[in-house]
mmCIF file of C-alpha atoms and ligand atoms in Angstrom:
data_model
loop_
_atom_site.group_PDB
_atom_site.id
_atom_site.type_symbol
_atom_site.label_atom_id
_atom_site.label_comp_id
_atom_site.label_asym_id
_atom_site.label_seq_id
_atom_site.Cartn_x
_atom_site.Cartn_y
_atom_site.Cartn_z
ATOM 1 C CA UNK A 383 -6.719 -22.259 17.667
ATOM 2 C CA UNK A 384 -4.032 -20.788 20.380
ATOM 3 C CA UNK A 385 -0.873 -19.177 18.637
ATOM 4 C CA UNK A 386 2.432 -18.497 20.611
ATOM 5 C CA UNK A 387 5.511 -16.823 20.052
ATOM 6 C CA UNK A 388 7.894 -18.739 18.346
ATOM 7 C CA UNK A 389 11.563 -18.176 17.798
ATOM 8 C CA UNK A 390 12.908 -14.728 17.704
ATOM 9 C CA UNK A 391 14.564 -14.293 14.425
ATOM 10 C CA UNK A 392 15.767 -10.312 14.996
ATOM 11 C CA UNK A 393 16.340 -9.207 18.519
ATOM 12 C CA UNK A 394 15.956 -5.691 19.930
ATOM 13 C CA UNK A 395 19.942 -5.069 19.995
ATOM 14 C CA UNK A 396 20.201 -5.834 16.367
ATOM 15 C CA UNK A 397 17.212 -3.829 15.714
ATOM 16 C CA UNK A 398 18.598 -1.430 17.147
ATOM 17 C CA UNK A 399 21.821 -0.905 15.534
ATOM 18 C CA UNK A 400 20.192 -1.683 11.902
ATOM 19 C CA UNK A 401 18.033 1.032 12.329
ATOM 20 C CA UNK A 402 20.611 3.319 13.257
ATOM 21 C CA UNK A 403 22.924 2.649 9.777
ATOM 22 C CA UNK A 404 19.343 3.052 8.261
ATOM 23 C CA UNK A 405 18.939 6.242 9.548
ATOM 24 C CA UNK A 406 22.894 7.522 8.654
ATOM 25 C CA UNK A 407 22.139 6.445 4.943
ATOM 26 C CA UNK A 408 18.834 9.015 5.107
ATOM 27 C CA UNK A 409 20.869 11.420 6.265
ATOM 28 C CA UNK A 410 23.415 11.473 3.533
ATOM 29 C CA UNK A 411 20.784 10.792 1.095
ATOM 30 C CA UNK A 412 18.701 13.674 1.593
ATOM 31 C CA UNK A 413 21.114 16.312 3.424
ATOM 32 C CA UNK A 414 20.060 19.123 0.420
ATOM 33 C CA UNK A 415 16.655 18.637 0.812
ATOM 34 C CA UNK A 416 14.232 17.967 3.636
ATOM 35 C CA UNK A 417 12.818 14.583 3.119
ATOM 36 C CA UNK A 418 9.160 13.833 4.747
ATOM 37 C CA UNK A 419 8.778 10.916 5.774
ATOM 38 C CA UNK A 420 5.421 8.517 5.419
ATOM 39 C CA UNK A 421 4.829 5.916 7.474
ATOM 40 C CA UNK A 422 2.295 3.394 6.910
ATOM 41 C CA UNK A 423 0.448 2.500 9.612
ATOM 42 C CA UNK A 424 -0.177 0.421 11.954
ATOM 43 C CA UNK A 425 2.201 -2.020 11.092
ATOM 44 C CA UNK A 426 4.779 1.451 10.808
ATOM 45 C CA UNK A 427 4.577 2.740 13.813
ATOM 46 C CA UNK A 428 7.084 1.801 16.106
ATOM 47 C CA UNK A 429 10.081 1.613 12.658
ATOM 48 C CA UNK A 430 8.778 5.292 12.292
ATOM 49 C CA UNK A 431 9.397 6.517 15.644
ATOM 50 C CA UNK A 432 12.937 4.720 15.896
ATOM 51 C CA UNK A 433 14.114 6.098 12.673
ATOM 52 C CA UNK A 434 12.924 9.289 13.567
ATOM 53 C CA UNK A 435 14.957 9.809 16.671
ATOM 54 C CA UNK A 436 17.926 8.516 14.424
ATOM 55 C CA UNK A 437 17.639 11.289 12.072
ATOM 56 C CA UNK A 438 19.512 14.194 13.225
ATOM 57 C CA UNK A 439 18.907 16.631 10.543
ATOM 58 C CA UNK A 440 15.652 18.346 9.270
ATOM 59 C CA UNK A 441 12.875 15.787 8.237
ATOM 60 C CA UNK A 442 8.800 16.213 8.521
ATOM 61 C CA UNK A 443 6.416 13.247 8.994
ATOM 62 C CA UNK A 444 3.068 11.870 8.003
ATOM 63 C CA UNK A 445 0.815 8.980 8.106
ATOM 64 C CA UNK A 446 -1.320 6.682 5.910
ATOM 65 C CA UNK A 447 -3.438 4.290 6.932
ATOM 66 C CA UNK A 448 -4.335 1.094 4.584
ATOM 67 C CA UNK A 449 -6.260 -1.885 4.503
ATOM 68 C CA UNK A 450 -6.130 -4.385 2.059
ATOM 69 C CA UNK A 451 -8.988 -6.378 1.698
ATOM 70 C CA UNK A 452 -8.335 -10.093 1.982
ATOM 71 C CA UNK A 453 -7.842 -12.847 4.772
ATOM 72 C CA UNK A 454 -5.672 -12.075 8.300
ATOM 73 C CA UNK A 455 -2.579 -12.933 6.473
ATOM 74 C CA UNK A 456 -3.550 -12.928 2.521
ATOM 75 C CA UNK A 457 -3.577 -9.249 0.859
ATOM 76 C CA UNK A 458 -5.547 -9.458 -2.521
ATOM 77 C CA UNK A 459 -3.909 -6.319 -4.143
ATOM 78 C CA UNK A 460 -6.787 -4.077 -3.623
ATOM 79 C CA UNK A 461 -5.725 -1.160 -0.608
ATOM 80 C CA UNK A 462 -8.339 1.114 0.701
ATOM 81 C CA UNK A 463 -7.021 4.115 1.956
ATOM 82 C CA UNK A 464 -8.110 4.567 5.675
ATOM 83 C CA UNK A 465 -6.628 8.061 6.327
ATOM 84 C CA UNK A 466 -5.045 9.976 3.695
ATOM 85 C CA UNK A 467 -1.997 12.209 4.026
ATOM 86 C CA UNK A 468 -2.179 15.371 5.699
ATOM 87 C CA UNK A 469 0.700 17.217 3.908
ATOM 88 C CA UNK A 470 0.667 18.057 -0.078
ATOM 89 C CA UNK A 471 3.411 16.120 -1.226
ATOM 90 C CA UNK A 472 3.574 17.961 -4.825
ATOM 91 C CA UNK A 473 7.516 18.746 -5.210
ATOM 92 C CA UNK A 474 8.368 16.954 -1.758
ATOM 93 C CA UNK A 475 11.011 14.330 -1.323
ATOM 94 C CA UNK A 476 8.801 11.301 -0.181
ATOM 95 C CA UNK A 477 9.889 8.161 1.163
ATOM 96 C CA UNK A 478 7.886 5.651 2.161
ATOM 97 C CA UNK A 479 8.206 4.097 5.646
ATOM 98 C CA UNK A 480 6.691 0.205 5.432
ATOM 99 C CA UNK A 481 7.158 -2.883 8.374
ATOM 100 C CA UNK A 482 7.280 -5.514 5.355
ATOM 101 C CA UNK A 483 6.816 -6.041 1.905
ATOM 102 C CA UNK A 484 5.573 -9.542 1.617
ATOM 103 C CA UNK A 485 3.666 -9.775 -1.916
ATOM 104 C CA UNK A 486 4.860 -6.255 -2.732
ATOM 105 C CA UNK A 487 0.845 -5.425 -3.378
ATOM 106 C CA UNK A 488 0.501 -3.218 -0.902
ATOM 107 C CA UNK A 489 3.635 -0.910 -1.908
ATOM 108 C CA UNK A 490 2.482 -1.517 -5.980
ATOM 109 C CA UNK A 491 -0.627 0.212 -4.769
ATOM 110 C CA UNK A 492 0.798 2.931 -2.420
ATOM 111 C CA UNK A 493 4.054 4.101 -4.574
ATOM 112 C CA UNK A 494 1.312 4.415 -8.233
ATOM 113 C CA UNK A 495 -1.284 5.939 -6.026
ATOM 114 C CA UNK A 496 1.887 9.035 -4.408
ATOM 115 C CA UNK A 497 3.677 9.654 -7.836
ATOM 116 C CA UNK A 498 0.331 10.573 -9.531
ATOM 117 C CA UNK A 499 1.075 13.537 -6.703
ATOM 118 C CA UNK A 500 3.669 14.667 -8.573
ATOM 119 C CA UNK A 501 6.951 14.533 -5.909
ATOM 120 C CA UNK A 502 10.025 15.496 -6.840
ATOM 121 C CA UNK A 503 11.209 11.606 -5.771
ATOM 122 C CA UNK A 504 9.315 8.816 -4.175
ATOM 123 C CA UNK A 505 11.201 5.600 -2.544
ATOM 124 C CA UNK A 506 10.587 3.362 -0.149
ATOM 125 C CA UNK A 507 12.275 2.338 3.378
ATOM 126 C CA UNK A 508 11.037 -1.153 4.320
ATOM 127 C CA UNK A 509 11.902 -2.722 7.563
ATOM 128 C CA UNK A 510 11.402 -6.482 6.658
ATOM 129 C CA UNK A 511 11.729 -7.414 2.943
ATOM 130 C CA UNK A 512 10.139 -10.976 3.084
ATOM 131 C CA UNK A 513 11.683 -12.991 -0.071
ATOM 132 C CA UNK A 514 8.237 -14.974 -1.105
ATOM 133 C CA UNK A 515 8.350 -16.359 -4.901
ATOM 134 C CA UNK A 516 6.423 -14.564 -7.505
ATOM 135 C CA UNK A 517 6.287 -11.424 -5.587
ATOM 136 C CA UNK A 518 5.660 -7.932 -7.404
ATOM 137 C CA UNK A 519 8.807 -6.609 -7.521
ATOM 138 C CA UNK A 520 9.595 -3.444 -5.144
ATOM 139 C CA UNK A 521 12.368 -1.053 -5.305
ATOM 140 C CA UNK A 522 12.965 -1.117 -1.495
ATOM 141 C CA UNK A 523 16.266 1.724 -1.369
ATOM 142 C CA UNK A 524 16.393 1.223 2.519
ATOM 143 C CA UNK A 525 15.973 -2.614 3.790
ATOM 144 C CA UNK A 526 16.103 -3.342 7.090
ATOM 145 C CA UNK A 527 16.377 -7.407 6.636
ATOM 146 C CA UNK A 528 15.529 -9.862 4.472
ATOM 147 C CA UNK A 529 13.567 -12.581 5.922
ATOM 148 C CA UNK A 530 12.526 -16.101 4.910
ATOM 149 C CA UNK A 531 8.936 -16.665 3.816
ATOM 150 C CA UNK A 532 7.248 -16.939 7.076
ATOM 151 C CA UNK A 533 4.511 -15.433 9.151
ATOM 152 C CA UNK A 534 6.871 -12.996 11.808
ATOM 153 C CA UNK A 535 5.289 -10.708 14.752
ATOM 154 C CA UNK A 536 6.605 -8.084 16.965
ATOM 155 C CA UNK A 537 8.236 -4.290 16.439
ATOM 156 C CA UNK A 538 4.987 -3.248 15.048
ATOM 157 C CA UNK A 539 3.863 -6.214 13.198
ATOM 158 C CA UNK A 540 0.804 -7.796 14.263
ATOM 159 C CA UNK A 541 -1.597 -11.640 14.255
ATOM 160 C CA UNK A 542 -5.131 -10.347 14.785
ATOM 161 C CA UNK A 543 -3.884 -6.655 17.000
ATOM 162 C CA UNK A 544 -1.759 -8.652 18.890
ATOM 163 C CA UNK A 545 1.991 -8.533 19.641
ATOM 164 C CA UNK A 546 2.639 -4.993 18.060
ATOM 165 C CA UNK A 547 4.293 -4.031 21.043
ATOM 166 C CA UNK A 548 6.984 -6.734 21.213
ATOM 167 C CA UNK A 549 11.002 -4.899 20.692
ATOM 168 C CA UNK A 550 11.932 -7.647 18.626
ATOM 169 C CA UNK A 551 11.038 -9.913 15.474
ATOM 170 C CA UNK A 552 9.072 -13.816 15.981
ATOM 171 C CA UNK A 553 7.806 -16.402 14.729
ATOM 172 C CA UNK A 554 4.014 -17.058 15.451
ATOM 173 C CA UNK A 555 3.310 -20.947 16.260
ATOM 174 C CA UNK A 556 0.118 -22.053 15.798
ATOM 175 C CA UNK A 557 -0.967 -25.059 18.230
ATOM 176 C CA UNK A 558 -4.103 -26.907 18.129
HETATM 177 P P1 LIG B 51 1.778 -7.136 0.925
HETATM 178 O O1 LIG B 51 0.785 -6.255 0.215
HETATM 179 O O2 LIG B 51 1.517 -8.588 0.695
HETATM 180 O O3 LIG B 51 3.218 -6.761 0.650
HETATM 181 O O4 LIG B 51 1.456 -7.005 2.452
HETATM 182 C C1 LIG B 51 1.965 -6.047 3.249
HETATM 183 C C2 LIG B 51 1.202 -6.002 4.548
HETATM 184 O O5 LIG B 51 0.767 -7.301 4.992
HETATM 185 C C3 LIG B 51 2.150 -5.499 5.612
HETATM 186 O O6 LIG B 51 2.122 -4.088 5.675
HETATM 187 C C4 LIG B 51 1.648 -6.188 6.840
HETATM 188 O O7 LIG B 51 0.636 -5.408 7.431
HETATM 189 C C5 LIG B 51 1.038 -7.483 6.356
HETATM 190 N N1 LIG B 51 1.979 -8.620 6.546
HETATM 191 C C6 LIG B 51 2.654 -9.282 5.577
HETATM 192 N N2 LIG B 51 3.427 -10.244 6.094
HETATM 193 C C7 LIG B 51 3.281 -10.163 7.446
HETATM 194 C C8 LIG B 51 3.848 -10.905 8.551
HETATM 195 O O8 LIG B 51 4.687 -11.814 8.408
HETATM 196 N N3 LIG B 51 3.431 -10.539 9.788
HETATM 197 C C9 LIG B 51 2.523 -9.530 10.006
HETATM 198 N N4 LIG B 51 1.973 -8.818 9.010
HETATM 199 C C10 LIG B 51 2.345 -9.143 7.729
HETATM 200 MG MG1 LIG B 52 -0.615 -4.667 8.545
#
């Protein structure tokens, strides 16, 4: 089955200047404290690095890498952790750096699994909040958008590896 890029629902310049008010929120949020920042990845990576250059005052960063057993596109709610943080995050100011929260399983997983770490606050900075029905609910303090249930590719997001690279937000159309 071919797949193509379909419409582009977010583009690059409006990206751009989300990100930005993202980052100015942050900012004010956190200007007592230094706030690390952990970015999921892949899916992460490129949100990460944009918000990152947006933040003018101290932060630190670290990864995680996930996978969530299940189909391409279907998470079943069980995450294995690929890499584990680097940092001890006992006391620290952690928020959580995420592409999308689709069934919210993922981010369930990830913000039970951080707080048994004992920070001194844990929240979570999503990119895309994706409003599917009976959906785990998420306490996402920093949305980028809201999308409509559908399958999206591009600033990070992936179909199969593919597309990560793109600077803005599609559809995926799947011919036969
Ligand atoms: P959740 O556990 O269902 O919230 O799934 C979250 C993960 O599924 C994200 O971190 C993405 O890696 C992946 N995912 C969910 N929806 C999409 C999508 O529309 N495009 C690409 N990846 C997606
Ligand atoms: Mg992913």
């Amino acid at each position: 089955m071919e797949e193509r890029i379909g419409e582009i629902l977010i583009d690059s310049r409006q990206i751009q200047s989300r990100v930005a008010e993202l980052a100015r929120r942050i900012e004010t949020d956190y200007k007592d404290v230094t706030c690390l920042l952990v970015g999921i990845l892949k899916g992460a990576f490129i949100f990460m690095g944009d918000l990152a250059r947006n933040i003018h005052s101290p932060a630190e960063f670290d990864f995680m890498a996930v996978s969530s057993y299940g189909t391409r596109s279907k998470t079943s709610g069980v995450v294995r952790i690929i890499k584990d943080l680097d940092i001890d995050i006992t006391g620290r100011h952690v928020l959580i750096v995420e592409d999308i929260v689709d069934t919210g399983l993922t981010l369930k997983y990830l913000m039970a699994n951080l707080e048994a770490r004992g920070p001194a606050s844990l929240e979570v900075c999503a990119f895309l909040n994706k409003m599917v029905p009976q959906r785990v609910e998420i306490p996402v303090k920093y949305e980028g958008f809201r999308i409509e249930d559908v399958f999206v590719v591009g600033y990070g997001l992936d179909y199969g590896e593919k597309y990560r690279n793109l600077p803005y937000i599609a559809t995926l159309e799947c011919g036969v």
